PDB file of N, CA and C and ligand atoms in Angstrom:
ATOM      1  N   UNK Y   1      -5.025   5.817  12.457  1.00 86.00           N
ATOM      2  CA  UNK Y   1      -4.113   5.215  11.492  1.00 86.00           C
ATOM      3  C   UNK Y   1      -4.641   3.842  11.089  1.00 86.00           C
ATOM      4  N   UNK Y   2      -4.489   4.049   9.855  1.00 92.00           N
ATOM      5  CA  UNK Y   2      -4.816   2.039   9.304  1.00 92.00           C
ATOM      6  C   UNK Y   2      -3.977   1.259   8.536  1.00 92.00           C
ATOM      7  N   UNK Y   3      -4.076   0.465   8.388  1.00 94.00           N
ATOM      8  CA  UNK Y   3      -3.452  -0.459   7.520  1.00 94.00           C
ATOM      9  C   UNK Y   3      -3.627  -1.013   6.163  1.00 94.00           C
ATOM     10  N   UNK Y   4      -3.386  -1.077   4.629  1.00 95.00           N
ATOM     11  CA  UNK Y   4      -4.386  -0.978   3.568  1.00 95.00           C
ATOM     12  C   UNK Y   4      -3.439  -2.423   3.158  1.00 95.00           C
ATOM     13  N   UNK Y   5      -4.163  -3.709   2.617  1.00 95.00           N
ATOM     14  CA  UNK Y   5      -3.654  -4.483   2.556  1.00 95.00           C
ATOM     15  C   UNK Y   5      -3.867  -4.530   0.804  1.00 95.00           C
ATOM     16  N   UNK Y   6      -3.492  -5.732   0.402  1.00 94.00           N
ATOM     17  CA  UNK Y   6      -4.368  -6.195  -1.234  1.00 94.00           C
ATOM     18  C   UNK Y   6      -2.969  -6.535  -2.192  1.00 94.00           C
ATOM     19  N   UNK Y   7      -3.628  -6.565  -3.381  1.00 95.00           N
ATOM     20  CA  UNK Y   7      -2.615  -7.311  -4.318  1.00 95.00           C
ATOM     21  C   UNK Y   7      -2.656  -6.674  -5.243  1.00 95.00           C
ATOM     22  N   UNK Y   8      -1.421  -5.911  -5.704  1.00 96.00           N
ATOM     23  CA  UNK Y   8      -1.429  -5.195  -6.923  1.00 96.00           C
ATOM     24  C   UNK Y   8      -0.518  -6.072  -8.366  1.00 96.00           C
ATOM     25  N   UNK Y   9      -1.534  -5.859  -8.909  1.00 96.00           N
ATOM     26  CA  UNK Y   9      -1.250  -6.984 -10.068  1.00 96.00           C
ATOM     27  C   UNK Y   9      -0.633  -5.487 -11.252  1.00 96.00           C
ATOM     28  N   UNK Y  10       0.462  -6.512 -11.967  1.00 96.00           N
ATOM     29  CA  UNK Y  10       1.035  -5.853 -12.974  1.00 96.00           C
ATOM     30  C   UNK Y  10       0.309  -6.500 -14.568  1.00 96.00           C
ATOM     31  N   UNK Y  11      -0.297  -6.198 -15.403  1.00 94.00           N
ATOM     32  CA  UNK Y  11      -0.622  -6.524 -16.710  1.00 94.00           C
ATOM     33  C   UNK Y  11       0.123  -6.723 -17.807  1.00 94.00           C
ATOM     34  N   UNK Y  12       1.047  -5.737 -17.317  1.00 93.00           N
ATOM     35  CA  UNK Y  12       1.846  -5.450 -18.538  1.00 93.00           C
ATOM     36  C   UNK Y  12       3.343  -5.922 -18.819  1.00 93.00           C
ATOM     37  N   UNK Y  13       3.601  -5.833 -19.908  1.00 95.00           N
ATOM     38  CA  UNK Y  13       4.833  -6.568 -20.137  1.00 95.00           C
ATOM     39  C   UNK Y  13       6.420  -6.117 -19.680  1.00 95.00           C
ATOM     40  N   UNK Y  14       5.925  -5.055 -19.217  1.00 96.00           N
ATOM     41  CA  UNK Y  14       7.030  -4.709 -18.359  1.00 96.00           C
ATOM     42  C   UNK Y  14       7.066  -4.700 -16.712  1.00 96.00           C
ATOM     43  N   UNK Y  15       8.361  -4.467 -16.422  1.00 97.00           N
ATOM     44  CA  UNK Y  15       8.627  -3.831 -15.022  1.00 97.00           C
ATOM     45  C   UNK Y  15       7.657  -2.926 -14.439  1.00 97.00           C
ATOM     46  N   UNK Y  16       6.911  -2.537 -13.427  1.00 97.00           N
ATOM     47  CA  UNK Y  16       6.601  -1.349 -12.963  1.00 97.00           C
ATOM     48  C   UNK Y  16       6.805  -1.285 -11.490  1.00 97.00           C
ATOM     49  N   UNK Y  17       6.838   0.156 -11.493  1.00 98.00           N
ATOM     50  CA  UNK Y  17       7.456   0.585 -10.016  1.00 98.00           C
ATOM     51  C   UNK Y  17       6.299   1.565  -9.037  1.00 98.00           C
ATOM     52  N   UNK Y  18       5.916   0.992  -8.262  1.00 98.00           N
ATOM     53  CA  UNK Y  18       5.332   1.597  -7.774  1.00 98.00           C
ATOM     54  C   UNK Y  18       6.154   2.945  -6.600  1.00 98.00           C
ATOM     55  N   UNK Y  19       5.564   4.013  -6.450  1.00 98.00           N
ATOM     56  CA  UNK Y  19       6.648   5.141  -6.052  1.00 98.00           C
ATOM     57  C   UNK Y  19       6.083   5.646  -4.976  1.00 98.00           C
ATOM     58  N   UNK Y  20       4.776   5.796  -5.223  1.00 97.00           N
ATOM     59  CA  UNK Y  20       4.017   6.175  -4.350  1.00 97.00           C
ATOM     60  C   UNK Y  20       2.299   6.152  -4.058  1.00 97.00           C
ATOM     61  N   UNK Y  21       1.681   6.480  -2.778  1.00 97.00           N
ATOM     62  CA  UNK Y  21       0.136   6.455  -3.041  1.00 97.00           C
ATOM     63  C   UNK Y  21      -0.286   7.639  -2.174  1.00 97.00           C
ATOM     64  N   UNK Y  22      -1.275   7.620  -2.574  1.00 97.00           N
ATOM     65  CA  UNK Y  22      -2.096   8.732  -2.165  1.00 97.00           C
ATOM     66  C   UNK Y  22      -4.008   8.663  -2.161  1.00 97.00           C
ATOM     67  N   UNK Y  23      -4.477   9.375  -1.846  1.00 97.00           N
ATOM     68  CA  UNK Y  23      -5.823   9.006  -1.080  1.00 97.00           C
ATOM     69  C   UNK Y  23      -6.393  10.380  -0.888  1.00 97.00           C
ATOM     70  N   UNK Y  24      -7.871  10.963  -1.311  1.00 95.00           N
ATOM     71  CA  UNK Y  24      -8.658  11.770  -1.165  1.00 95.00           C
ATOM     72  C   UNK Y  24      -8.894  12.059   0.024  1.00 95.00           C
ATOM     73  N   UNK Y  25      -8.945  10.606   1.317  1.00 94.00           N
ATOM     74  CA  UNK Y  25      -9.315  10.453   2.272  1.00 94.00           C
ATOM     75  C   UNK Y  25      -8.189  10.192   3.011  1.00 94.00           C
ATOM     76  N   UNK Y  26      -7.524  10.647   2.990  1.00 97.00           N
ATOM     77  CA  UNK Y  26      -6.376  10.176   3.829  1.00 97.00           C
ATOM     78  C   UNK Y  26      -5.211  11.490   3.941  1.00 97.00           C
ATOM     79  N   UNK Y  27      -4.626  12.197   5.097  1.00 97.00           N
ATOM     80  CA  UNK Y  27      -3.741  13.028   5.048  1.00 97.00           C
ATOM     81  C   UNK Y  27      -2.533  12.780   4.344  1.00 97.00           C
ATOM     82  N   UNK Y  28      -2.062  11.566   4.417  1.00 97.00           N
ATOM     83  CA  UNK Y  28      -0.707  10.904   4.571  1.00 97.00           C
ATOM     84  C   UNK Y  28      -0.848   9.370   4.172  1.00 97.00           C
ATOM     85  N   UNK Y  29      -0.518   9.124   2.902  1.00 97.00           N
ATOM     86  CA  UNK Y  29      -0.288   7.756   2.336  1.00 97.00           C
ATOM     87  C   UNK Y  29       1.274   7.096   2.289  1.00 97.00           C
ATOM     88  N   UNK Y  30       1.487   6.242   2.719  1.00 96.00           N
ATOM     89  CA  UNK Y  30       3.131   5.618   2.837  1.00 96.00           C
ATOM     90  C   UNK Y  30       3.092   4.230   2.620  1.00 96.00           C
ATOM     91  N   UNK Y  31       3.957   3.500   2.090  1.00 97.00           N
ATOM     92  CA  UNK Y  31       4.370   1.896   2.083  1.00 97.00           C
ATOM     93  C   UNK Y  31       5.304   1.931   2.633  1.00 97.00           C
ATOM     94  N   UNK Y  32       4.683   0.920   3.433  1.00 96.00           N
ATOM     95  CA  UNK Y  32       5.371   0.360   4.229  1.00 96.00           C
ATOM     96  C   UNK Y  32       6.162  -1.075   4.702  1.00 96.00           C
ATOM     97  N   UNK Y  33       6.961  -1.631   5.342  1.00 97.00           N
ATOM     98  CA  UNK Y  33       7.056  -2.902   4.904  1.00 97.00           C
ATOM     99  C   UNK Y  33       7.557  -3.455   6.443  1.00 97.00           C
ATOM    100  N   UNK Y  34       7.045  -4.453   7.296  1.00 94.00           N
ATOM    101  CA  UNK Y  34       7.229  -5.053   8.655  1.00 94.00           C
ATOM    102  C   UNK Y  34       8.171  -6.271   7.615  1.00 94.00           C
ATOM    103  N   UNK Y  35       9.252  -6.226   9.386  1.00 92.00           N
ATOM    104  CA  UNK Y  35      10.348  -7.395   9.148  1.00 92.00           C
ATOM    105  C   UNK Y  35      10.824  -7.336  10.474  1.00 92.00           C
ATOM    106  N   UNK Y  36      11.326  -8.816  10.887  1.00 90.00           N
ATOM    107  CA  UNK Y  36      11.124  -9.106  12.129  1.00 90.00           C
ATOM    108  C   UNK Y  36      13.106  -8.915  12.088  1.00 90.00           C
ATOM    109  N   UNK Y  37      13.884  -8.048  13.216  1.00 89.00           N
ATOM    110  CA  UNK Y  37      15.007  -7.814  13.100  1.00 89.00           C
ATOM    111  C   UNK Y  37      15.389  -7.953  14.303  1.00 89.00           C
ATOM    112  N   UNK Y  38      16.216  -8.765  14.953  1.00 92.00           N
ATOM    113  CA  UNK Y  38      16.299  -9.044  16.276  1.00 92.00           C
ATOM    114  C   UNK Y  38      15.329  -9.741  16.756  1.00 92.00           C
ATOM    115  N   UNK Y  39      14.060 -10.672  16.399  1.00 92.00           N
ATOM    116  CA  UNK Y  39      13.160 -11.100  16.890  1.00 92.00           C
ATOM    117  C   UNK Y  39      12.025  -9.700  17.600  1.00 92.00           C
ATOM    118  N   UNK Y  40      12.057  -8.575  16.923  1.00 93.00           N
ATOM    119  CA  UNK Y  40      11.552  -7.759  17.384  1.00 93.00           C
ATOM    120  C   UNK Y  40      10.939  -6.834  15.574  1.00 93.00           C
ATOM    121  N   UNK Y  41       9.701  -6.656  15.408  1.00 91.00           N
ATOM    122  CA  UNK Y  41       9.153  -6.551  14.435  1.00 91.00           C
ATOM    123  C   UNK Y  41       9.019  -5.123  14.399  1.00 91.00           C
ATOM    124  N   UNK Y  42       9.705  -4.403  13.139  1.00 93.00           N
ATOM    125  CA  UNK Y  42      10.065  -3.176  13.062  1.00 93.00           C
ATOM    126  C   UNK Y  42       9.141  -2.984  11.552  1.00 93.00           C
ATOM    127  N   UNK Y  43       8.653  -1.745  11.435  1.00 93.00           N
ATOM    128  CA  UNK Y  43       8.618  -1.526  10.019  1.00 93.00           C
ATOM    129  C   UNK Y  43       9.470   0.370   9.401  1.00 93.00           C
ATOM    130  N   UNK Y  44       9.536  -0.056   7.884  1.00 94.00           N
ATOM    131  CA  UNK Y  44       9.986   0.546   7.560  1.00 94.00           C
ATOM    132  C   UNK Y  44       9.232   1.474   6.301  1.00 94.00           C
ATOM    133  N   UNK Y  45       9.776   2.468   5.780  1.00 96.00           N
ATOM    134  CA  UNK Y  45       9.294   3.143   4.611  1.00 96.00           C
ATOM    135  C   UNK Y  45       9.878   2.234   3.404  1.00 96.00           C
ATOM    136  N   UNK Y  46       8.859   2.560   2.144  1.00 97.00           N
ATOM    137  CA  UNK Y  46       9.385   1.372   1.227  1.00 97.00           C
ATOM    138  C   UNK Y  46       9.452   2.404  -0.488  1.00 97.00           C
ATOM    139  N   UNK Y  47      10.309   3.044  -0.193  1.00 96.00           N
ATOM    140  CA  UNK Y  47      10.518   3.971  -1.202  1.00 96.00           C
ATOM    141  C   UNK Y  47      10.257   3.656  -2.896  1.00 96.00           C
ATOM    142  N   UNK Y  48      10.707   2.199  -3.044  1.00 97.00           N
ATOM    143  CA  UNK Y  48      10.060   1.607  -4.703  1.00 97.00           C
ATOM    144  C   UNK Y  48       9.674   0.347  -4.821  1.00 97.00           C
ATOM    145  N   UNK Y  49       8.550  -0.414  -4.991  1.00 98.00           N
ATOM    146  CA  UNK Y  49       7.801  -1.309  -5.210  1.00 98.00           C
ATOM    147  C   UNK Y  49       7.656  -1.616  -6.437  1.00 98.00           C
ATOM    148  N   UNK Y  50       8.736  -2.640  -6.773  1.00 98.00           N
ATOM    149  CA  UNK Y  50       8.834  -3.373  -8.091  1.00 98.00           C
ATOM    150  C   UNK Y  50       7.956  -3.796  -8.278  1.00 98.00           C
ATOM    151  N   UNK Y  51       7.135  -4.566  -9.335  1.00 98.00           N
ATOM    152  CA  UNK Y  51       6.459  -5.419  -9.502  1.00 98.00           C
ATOM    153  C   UNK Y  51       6.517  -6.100 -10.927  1.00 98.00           C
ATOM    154  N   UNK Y  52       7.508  -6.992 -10.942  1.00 98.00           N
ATOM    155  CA  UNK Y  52       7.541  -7.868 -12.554  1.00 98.00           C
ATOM    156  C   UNK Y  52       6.183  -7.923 -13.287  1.00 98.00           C
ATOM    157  N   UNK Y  53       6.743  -8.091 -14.690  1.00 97.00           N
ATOM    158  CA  UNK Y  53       6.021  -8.678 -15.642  1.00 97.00           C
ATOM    159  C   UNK Y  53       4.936  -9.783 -15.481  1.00 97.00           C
ATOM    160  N   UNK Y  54       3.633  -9.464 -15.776  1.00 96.00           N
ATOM    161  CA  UNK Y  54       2.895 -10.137 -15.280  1.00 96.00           C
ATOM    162  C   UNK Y  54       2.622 -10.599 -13.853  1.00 96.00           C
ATOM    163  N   UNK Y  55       3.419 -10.520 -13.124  1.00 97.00           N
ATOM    164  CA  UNK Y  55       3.135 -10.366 -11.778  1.00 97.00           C
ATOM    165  C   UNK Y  55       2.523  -9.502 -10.998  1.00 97.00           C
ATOM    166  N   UNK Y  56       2.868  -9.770  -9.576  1.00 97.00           N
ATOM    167  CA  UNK Y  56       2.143  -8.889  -8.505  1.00 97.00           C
ATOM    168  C   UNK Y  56       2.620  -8.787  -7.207  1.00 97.00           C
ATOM    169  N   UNK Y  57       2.482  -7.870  -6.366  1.00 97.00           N
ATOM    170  CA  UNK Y  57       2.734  -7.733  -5.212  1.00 97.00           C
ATOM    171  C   UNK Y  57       1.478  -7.696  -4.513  1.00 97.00           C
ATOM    172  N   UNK Y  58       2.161  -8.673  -3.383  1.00 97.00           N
ATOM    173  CA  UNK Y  58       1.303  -9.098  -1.930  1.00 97.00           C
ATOM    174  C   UNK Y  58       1.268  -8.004  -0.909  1.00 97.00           C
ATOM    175  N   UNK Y  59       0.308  -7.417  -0.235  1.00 96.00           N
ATOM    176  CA  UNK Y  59       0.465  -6.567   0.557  1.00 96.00           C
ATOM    177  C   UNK Y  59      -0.203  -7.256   1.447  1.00 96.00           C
ATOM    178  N   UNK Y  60       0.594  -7.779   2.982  1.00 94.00           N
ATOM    179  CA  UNK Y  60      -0.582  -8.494   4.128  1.00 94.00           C
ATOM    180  C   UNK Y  60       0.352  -8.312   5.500  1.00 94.00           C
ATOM    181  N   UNK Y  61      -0.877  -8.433   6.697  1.00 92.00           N
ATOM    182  CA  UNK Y  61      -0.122  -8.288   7.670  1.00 92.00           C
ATOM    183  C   UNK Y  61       1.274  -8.922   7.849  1.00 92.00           C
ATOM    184  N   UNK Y  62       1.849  -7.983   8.476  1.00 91.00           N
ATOM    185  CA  UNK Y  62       3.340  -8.791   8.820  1.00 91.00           C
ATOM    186  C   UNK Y  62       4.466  -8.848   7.667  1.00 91.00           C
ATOM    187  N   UNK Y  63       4.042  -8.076   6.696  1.00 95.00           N
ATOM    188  CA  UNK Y  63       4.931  -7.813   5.842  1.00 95.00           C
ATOM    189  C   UNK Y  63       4.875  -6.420   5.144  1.00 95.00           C
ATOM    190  N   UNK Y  64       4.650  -6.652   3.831  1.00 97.00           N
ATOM    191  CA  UNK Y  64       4.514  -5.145   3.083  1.00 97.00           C
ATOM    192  C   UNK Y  64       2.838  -4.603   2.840  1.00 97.00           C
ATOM    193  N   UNK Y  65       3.030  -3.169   3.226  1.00 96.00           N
ATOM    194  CA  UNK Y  65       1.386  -2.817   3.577  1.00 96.00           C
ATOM    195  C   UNK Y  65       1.606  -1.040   3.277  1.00 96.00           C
ATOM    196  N   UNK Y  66      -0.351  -0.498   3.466  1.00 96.00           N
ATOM    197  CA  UNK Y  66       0.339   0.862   3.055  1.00 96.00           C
ATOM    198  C   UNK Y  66      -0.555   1.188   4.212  1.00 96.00           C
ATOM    199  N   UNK Y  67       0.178   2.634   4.643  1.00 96.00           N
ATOM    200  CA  UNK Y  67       0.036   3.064   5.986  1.00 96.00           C
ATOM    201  C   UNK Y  67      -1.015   4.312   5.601  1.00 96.00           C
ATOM    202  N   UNK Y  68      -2.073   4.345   6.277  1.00 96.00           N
ATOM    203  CA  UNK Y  68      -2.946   5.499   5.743  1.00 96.00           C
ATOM    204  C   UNK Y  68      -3.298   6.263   7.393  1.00 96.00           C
ATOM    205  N   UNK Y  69      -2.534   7.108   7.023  1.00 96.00           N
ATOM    206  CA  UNK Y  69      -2.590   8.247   8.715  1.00 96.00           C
ATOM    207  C   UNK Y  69      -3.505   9.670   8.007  1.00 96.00           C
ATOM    208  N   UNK Y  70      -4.020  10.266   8.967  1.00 96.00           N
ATOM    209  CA  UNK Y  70      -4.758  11.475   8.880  1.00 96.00           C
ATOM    210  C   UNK Y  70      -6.405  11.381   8.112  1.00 96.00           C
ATOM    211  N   UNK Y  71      -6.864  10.978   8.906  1.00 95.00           N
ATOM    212  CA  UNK Y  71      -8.196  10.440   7.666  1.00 95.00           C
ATOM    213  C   UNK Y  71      -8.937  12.120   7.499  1.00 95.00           C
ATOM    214  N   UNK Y  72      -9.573  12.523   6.594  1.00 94.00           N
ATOM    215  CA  UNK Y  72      -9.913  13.661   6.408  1.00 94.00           C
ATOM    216  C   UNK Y  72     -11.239  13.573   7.037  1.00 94.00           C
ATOM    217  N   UNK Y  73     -12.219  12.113   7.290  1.00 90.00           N
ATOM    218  CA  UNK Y  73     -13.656  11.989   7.422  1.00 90.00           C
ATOM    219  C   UNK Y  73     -13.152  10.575   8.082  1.00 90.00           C
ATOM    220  N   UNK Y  74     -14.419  10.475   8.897  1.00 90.00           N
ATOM    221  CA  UNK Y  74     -14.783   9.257   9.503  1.00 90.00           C
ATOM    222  C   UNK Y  74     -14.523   7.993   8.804  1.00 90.00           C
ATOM    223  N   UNK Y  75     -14.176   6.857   8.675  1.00 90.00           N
ATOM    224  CA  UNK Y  75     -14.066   6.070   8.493  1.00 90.00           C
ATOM    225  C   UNK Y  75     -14.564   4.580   8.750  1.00 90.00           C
ATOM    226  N   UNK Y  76     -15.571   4.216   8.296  1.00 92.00           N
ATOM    227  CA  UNK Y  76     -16.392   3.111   8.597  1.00 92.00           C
ATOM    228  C   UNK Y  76     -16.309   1.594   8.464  1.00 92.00           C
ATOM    229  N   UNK Y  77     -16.494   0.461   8.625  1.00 93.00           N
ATOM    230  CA  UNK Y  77     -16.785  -0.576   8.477  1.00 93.00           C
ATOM    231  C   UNK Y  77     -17.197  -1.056   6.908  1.00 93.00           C
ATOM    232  N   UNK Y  78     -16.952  -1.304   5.900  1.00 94.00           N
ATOM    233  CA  UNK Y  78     -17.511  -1.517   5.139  1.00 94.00           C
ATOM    234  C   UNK Y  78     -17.384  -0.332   3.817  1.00 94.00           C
ATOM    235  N   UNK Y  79     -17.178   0.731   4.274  1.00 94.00           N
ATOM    236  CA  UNK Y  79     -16.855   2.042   3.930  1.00 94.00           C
ATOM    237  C   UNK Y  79     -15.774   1.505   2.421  1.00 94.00           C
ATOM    238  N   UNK Y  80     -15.666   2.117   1.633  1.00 95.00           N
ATOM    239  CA  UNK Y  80     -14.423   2.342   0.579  1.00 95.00           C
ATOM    240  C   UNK Y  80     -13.372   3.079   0.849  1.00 95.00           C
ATOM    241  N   UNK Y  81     -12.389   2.771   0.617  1.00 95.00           N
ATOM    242  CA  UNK Y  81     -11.130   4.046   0.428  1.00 95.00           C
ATOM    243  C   UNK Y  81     -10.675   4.431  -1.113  1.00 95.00           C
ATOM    244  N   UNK Y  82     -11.018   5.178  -1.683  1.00 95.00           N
ATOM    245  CA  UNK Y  82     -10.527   5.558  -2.437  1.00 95.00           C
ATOM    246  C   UNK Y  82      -8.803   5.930  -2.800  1.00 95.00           C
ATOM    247  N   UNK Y  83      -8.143   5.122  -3.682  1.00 96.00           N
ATOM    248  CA  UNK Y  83      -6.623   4.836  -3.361  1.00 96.00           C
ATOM    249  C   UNK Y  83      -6.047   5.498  -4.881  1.00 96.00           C
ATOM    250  N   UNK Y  84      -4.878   6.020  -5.136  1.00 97.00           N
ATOM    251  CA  UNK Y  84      -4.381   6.578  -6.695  1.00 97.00           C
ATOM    252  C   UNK Y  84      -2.789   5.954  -6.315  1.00 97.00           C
ATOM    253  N   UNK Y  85      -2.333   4.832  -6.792  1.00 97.00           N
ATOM    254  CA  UNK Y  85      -0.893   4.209  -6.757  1.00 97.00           C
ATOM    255  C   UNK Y  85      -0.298   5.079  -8.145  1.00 97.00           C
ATOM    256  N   UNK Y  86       1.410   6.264  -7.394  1.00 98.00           N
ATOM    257  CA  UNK Y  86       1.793   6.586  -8.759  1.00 98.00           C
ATOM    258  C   UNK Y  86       2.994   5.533  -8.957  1.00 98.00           C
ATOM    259  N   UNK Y  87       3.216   5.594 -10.232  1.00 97.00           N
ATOM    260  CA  UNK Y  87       4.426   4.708 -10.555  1.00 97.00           C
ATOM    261  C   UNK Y  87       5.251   5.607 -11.251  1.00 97.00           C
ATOM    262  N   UNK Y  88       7.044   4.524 -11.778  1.00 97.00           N
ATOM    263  CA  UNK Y  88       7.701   5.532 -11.317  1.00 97.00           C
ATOM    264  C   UNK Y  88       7.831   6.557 -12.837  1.00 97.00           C
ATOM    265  N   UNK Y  89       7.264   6.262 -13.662  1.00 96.00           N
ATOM    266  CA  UNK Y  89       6.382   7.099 -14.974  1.00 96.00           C
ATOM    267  C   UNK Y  89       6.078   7.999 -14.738  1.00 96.00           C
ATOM    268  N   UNK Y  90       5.557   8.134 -13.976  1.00 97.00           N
ATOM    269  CA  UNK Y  90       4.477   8.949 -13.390  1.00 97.00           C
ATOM    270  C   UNK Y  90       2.736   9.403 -13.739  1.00 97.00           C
ATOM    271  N   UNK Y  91       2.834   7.574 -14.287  1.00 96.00           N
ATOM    272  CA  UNK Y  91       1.054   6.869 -14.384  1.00 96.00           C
ATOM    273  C   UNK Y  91       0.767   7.060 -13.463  1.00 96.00           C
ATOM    274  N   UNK Y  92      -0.721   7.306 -13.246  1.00 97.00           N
ATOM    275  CA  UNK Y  92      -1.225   7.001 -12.029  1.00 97.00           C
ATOM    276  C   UNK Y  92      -2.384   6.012 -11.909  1.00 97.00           C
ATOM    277  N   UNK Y  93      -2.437   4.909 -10.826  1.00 96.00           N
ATOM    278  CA  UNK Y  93      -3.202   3.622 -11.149  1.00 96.00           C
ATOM    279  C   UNK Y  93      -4.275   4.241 -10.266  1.00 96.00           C
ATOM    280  N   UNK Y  94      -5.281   3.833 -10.788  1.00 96.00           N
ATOM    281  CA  UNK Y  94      -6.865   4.032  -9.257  1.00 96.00           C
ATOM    282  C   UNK Y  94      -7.091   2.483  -8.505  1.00 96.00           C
ATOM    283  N   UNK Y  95      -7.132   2.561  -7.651  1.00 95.00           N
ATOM    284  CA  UNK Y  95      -7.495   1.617  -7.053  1.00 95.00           C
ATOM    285  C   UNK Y  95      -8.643   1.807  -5.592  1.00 95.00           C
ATOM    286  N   UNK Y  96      -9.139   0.761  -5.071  1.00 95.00           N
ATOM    287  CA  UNK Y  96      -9.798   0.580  -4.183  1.00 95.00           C
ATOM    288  C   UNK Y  96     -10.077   0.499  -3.210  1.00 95.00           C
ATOM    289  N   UNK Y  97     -10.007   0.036  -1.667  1.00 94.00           N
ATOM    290  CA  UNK Y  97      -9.896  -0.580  -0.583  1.00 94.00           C
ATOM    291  C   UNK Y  97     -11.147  -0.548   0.438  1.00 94.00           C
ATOM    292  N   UNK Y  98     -11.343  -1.678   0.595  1.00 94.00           N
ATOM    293  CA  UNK Y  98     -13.006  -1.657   1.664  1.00 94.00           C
ATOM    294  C   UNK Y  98     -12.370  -1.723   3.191  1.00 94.00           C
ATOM    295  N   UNK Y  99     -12.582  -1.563   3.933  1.00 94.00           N
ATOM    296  CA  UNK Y  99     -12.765  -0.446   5.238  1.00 94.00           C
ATOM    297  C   UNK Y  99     -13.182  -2.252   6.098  1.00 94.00           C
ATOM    298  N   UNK Y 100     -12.394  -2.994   6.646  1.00 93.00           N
ATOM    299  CA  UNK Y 100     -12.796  -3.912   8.138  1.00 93.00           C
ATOM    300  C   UNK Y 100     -12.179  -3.369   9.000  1.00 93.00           C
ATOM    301  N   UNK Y 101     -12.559  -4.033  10.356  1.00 90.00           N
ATOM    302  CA  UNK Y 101     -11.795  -3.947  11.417  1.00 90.00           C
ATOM    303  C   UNK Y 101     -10.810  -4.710  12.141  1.00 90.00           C
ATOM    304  N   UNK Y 102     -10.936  -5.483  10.927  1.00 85.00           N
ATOM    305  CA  UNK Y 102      -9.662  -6.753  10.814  1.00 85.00           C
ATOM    306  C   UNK Y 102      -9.050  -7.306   9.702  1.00 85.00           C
ATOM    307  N   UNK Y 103      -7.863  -7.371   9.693  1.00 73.00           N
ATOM    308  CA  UNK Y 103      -7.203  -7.723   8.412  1.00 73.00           C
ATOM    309  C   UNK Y 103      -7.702  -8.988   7.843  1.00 73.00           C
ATOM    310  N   UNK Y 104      -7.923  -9.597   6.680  1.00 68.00           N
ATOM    311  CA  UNK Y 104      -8.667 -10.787   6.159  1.00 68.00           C
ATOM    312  C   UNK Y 104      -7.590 -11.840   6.268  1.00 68.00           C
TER     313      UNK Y 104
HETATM  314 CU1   CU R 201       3.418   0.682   8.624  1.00 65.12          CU
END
């Protein structure tokens, strides 16, 4: 299981919702979102990911992140992940993710 961090930037002049992701390389794509509840750090599923006008969402440890379980192939250091964010349109964005063994 890993953790996919990064910043998804919105361009456009509207609202968009992110709904869901998915991955060539990956069994099981989910967002997710850590919050500390009781002084005890829980995370949760994150069913719609707004992202205003011209803005963006932060994805980093300890908060909102996407959960990538079942890798289909090995997974390396340096490696790419190939990522498809749908929104709630049902656009689908391509995106990226490089492969550490530690969150930046
Ligand atoms: Cu998680």
């Amino acid at each position: 299981m890993l953790a996919g961090f990064g910043r998804i930037a919105n361009g456009c002049a509207t609202e968009q919702v992110v709904v869901a992701a998915r991955s060539p390389g990956f069994g099981d794509v989910s967002l997710h979102e850590t919050r500390m509840i009781d002084g005890v750090s829980r995370m949760r599923g994150v069913e719609r990911l707004p992202v205003a006008p011209a803005g963006e969402a932060v994805l980093q440890p300890g908060g909102l992140h996407l959960m990538l379980m079942q890798p289909t192939a090995a997974v390396e250091e340096g490696g790419q992940v190939v990522l498809v964010l749908v929104l709630a349109d049902g656009r689908e964005v391509p995106a990226t993710l490089t492969v550490r063994t530690s969150a930046p």
